[in-house]
Amino acid sequence: MAARIARLLVLPLVLGLLFAGALIASGQIVLPPRWDPFAPFDLAEEPGFLTRFKFARARGDGDLCRAALARSGIAFERVPDRATGEGCGFTDAGRTATAGATRLSSPVVLTCRAALSLAMVERHALGAAARTHLGAPVTRVEHLGTYACRNINHAASGRRSRHATADAIDISGFQLADGRRLTLTADWSSAEPGRAAFLRAVRDAACRWFDVTLSPDYNPLHYDHFHLDVGGGRACR
Ligand SMILES: [Zn+2]
């Protein structure tokens, strides 16, 4: 009996959802952008239940990705696709001087999908973590590089690193507005209040928006940087 009633309810429910979906898609129901699966991805929106879906869609499409960066005023100057035939090269990459709205220590070439992940960490975690743990905003993100035609861990053989496709960035430190500077080398295990906690908060946020996040906890090779990448496997260490 219960199963029969459930079956009877399924059809109207499915039809209702389809109808509501059609009204939203045709613009007859206007939802706030963050609740609207068809609205363009806006990285400034407070992450909600649709964010993961819209973020993944923007990350998977160069045009949507560049539009999302542009919408947030992030300068991303497209560079021509490159292929070397040795497992190196990139598509949908650009030159940018910022991580989101915060200046990088030097401009980089990065794929749009990696730049978008970096912008999400900056927009939704970096400032809050700095305020909470250090009481001053971050004015500069220091890095050790992005694109490099090389294997994982600089090994002579083995798999290509995500750096070989400009899908990775190595972050080594942060400059604060009050003149303080944090580095992974000096501050990952710092006893000074807030420094280690800030770096862990950044690592945890990176795990949310990048596919792979490797910190000094991972292995001795990462004592001086966070390795952040997209498009390969998944790890948060
Ligand atoms: Zn790296």
Short mmCIF file of C-alpha atoms and ligand atoms in Angstrom, two decimals:
data_model
loop_
_atom_site.label_atom_id
_atom_site.label_comp_id
_atom_site.label_asym_id
_atom_site.label_seq_id
_atom_site.Cartn_x
_atom_site.Cartn_y
_atom_site.Cartn_z
CA MET A 1 0.00 0.00 0.00
CA ALA A 2 2.76 2.44 1.07
CA ALA A 3 4.76 1.51 -2.04
CA ARG A 4 1.71 2.17 -4.24
CA ILE A 5 1.15 5.62 -2.70
CA ALA A 6 4.85 6.40 -3.12
CA ARG A 7 4.63 5.41 -6.81
CA LEU A 8 1.60 7.62 -7.27
CA LEU A 9 3.49 10.59 -5.77
CA VAL A 10 6.63 10.18 -7.86
CA LEU A 11 5.12 11.17 -11.19
CA PRO A 12 3.61 14.52 -10.05
CA LEU A 13 6.85 15.29 -8.22
CA VAL A 14 9.02 14.63 -11.29
CA LEU A 15 6.63 16.60 -13.52
CA GLY A 16 6.62 19.47 -11.01
CA LEU A 17 10.42 19.60 -10.92
CA LEU A 18 10.61 19.51 -14.73
CA PHE A 19 8.05 22.30 -14.94
CA ALA A 20 9.91 24.43 -12.37
CA GLY A 21 13.18 23.74 -14.20
CA ALA A 22 11.63 24.82 -17.50
CA LEU A 23 10.33 28.05 -15.95
CA ILE A 24 13.78 28.82 -14.48
CA ALA A 25 15.55 27.96 -17.75
CA SER A 26 13.15 30.14 -19.78
CA GLY A 27 13.57 33.05 -17.39
CA GLN A 28 9.95 33.10 -16.19
CA ILE A 29 11.11 32.40 -12.65
CA VAL A 30 14.05 34.61 -11.66
CA LEU A 31 16.22 33.17 -8.91
CA PRO A 32 19.04 35.00 -7.11
CA PRO A 33 22.21 34.09 -9.06
CA ARG A 34 23.64 31.87 -6.35
CA TRP A 35 20.47 29.71 -6.38
CA ASP A 36 20.22 29.64 -10.16
CA PRO A 37 22.08 26.72 -11.79
CA PHE A 38 21.92 28.54 -15.16
CA ALA A 39 23.42 31.83 -13.93
CA PRO A 40 27.08 32.37 -14.80
CA PHE A 41 29.53 31.37 -12.08
CA ASP A 42 30.44 34.35 -9.92
CA LEU A 43 33.37 33.59 -7.68
CA ALA A 44 32.49 36.47 -5.36
CA GLU A 45 29.26 34.78 -4.27
CA GLU A 46 29.29 33.17 -0.87
CA PRO A 47 29.72 29.43 -1.60
CA GLY A 48 26.37 27.63 -1.44
CA PHE A 49 25.06 24.23 -2.43
CA LEU A 50 25.28 24.96 -6.19
CA THR A 51 28.78 26.46 -6.02
CA ARG A 52 30.62 23.17 -6.44
CA PHE A 53 28.63 22.38 -9.58
CA LYS A 54 29.00 25.84 -11.12
CA PHE A 55 32.68 26.00 -10.18
CA ALA A 56 33.32 22.62 -11.86
CA ARG A 57 31.49 23.77 -15.00
CA ALA A 58 33.49 27.02 -15.18
CA ARG A 59 36.72 25.16 -14.57
CA GLY A 60 35.98 22.73 -17.40
CA ASP A 61 35.34 25.39 -20.05
CA GLY A 62 37.93 27.98 -21.03
CA ASP A 63 35.37 30.61 -22.08
CA LEU A 64 33.26 30.24 -18.91
CA CYS A 65 36.42 30.26 -16.82
CA ARG A 66 37.83 33.44 -18.36
CA ALA A 67 34.41 35.09 -18.07
CA ALA A 68 34.30 34.23 -14.35
CA LEU A 69 37.74 35.77 -13.77
CA ALA A 70 36.82 38.86 -15.79
CA ARG A 71 33.54 39.27 -13.86
CA SER A 72 35.60 39.56 -10.68
CA GLY A 73 38.04 42.04 -12.25
CA ILE A 74 40.94 39.55 -12.28
CA ALA A 75 43.32 40.40 -15.12
CA PHE A 76 44.13 37.23 -17.07
CA GLU A 77 45.83 37.85 -20.39
CA ARG A 78 45.38 34.80 -22.60
CA VAL A 79 48.53 33.19 -24.00
CA PRO A 80 48.48 30.92 -27.09
CA ASP A 81 48.12 27.19 -26.47
CA ARG A 82 51.42 25.38 -26.51
CA ALA A 83 52.32 21.72 -27.13
CA THR A 84 55.85 20.36 -27.05
CA GLY A 85 55.08 16.71 -27.74
CA GLU A 86 56.94 15.67 -24.58
CA GLY A 87 53.89 15.79 -22.34
CA CYS A 88 54.47 19.49 -21.77
CA GLY A 89 52.49 22.51 -22.85
CA PHE A 90 49.12 23.97 -22.01
CA THR A 91 45.66 24.98 -23.19
CA ASP A 92 43.46 27.79 -21.90
CA ALA A 93 46.38 29.41 -20.07
CA GLY A 94 46.98 33.05 -19.36
CA ARG A 95 49.38 35.48 -17.77
CA THR A 96 48.28 36.89 -14.45
CA ALA A 97 49.93 38.98 -11.77
CA THR A 98 47.45 38.20 -9.00
CA ALA A 99 45.99 35.40 -6.92
CA GLY A 100 42.39 36.58 -7.01
CA ALA A 101 42.70 40.21 -5.92
CA THR A 102 46.05 39.81 -4.13
CA ARG A 103 49.33 40.55 -5.91
CA LEU A 104 51.69 37.66 -6.68
CA SER A 105 55.43 38.12 -6.08
CA SER A 106 55.86 37.93 -9.87
CA PRO A 107 53.51 37.33 -12.83
CA VAL A 108 52.87 33.73 -13.83
CA VAL A 109 51.49 31.69 -16.72
CA LEU A 110 48.75 29.46 -15.37
CA THR A 111 45.79 27.61 -16.86
CA CYS A 112 42.50 29.35 -16.28
CA ARG A 113 41.20 26.42 -14.21
CA ALA A 114 44.17 26.72 -11.83
CA ALA A 115 43.80 30.53 -11.69
CA LEU A 116 40.12 30.08 -10.82
CA SER A 117 40.95 27.67 -7.98
CA LEU A 118 43.56 30.10 -6.70
CA ALA A 119 41.05 32.96 -6.85
CA MET A 120 38.52 30.92 -4.81
CA VAL A 121 41.10 30.28 -2.08
CA GLU A 122 42.04 33.96 -2.06
CA ARG A 123 38.45 35.25 -2.11
CA HIS A 124 36.93 32.87 0.42
CA ALA A 125 39.74 31.95 2.81
CA LEU A 126 42.96 33.94 2.62
CA GLY A 127 41.64 37.24 3.96
CA ALA A 128 39.52 35.67 6.69
CA ALA A 129 42.37 33.41 7.84
CA ALA A 130 44.77 36.37 7.95
CA ARG A 131 42.30 38.48 9.96
CA THR A 132 41.56 35.65 12.39
CA HIS A 133 45.08 34.41 13.01
CA LEU A 134 47.31 37.40 12.26
CA GLY A 135 45.14 40.51 12.50
CA ALA A 136 46.34 42.00 9.21
CA PRO A 137 45.44 41.42 5.55
CA VAL A 138 47.71 39.67 3.06
CA THR A 139 49.17 42.06 0.48
CA ARG A 140 51.33 39.66 -1.50
CA VAL A 141 51.43 35.93 -2.21
CA GLU A 142 54.95 34.65 -2.80
CA HIS A 143 55.46 31.74 -5.18
CA LEU A 144 58.21 29.57 -6.64
CA GLY A 145 56.69 29.12 -10.09
CA THR A 146 53.94 27.55 -12.16
CA TYR A 147 54.73 26.24 -15.67
CA ALA A 148 57.81 24.02 -15.95
CA CYS A 149 58.35 21.16 -18.39
CA ARG A 150 59.40 18.55 -15.86
CA ASN A 151 58.51 15.32 -14.09
CA ILE A 152 57.05 14.96 -10.59
CA ASN A 153 59.65 15.91 -7.94
CA HIS A 154 62.14 16.86 -10.70
CA ALA A 155 62.80 13.13 -11.21
CA ALA A 156 64.78 12.10 -14.31
CA SER A 157 62.02 9.65 -15.28
CA GLY A 158 58.42 8.97 -14.34
CA ARG A 159 55.19 10.90 -14.71
CA ARG A 160 54.98 14.51 -15.78
CA SER A 161 54.18 16.98 -13.03
CA ARG A 162 51.03 19.12 -13.31
CA HIS A 163 53.56 21.97 -13.61
CA ALA A 164 54.29 20.62 -17.11
CA THR A 165 50.79 21.67 -18.18
CA ALA A 166 50.68 24.97 -16.21
CA ASP A 167 48.06 23.43 -13.92
CA ALA A 168 50.11 23.96 -10.73
CA ILE A 169 51.56 26.69 -8.56
CA ASP A 170 54.01 26.46 -5.66
CA ILE A 171 53.26 28.99 -2.89
CA SER A 172 56.16 29.77 -0.57
CA GLY A 173 55.03 32.66 1.64
CA PHE A 174 52.85 35.67 2.36
CA GLN A 175 53.51 39.37 2.90
CA LEU A 176 51.17 41.18 5.32
CA ALA A 177 49.97 44.80 5.24
CA ASP A 178 51.76 45.52 8.54
CA GLY A 179 55.13 44.53 7.08
CA ARG A 180 55.31 41.02 8.54
CA ARG A 181 56.28 38.19 6.22
CA LEU A 182 55.52 34.51 6.59
CA THR A 183 57.32 31.70 4.84
CA LEU A 184 56.51 28.01 4.77
CA THR A 185 60.11 27.25 5.74
CA ALA A 186 60.14 29.43 8.86
CA ASP A 187 56.52 29.44 9.95
CA TRP A 188 54.93 26.03 9.30
CA SER A 189 56.08 24.98 12.79
CA SER A 190 56.34 28.49 14.26
CA ALA A 191 55.67 28.90 17.99
CA GLU A 192 54.64 32.51 17.38
CA PRO A 193 50.85 32.76 17.83
CA GLY A 194 48.82 32.58 14.67
CA ARG A 195 51.52 31.90 12.10
CA ALA A 196 51.27 28.11 11.93
CA ALA A 197 47.47 28.27 12.34
CA PHE A 198 47.20 30.72 9.43
CA LEU A 199 49.27 28.49 7.15
CA ARG A 200 47.17 25.44 8.06
CA ALA A 201 43.96 27.37 7.38
CA VAL A 202 45.29 28.28 3.92
CA ARG A 203 46.27 24.65 3.29
CA ASP A 204 42.80 23.45 4.30
CA ALA A 205 41.11 26.01 2.04
CA ALA A 206 43.36 25.01 -0.86
CA CYS A 207 42.23 21.40 -0.35
CA ARG A 208 38.68 22.58 -0.99
CA TRP A 209 39.33 24.30 -4.32
CA PHE A 210 42.36 22.50 -5.79
CA ASP A 211 42.49 18.80 -6.68
CA VAL A 212 45.90 18.27 -5.12
CA THR A 213 47.28 20.22 -2.15
CA LEU A 214 50.65 19.18 -0.73
CA SER A 215 52.08 20.94 2.33
CA PRO A 216 55.22 20.47 4.44
CA ASP A 217 53.25 17.69 6.23
CA TYR A 218 53.41 15.62 3.03
CA ASN A 219 57.15 15.03 2.65
CA PRO A 220 60.52 16.77 3.11
CA LEU A 221 60.50 17.95 -0.54
CA HIS A 222 57.62 20.28 0.36
CA TYR A 223 59.24 21.88 3.42
CA ASP A 224 59.26 25.29 1.73
CA HIS A 225 56.03 25.44 -0.29
CA PHE A 226 52.42 24.43 -0.85
CA HIS A 227 52.10 22.57 -4.15
CA LEU A 228 48.59 23.24 -5.53
CA ASP A 229 47.32 21.68 -8.75
CA VAL A 230 44.23 20.82 -10.76
CA GLY A 231 43.30 18.24 -13.37
CA GLY A 232 45.14 15.18 -12.08
CA GLY A 233 44.47 13.01 -9.04
CA ARG A 234 43.17 14.07 -5.66
CA ALA A 235 45.19 14.61 -2.49
CA CYS A 236 45.07 16.83 0.57
CA ARG A 237 48.17 16.38 2.68
ZN ZN B 1 54.67 22.11 -7.32
#
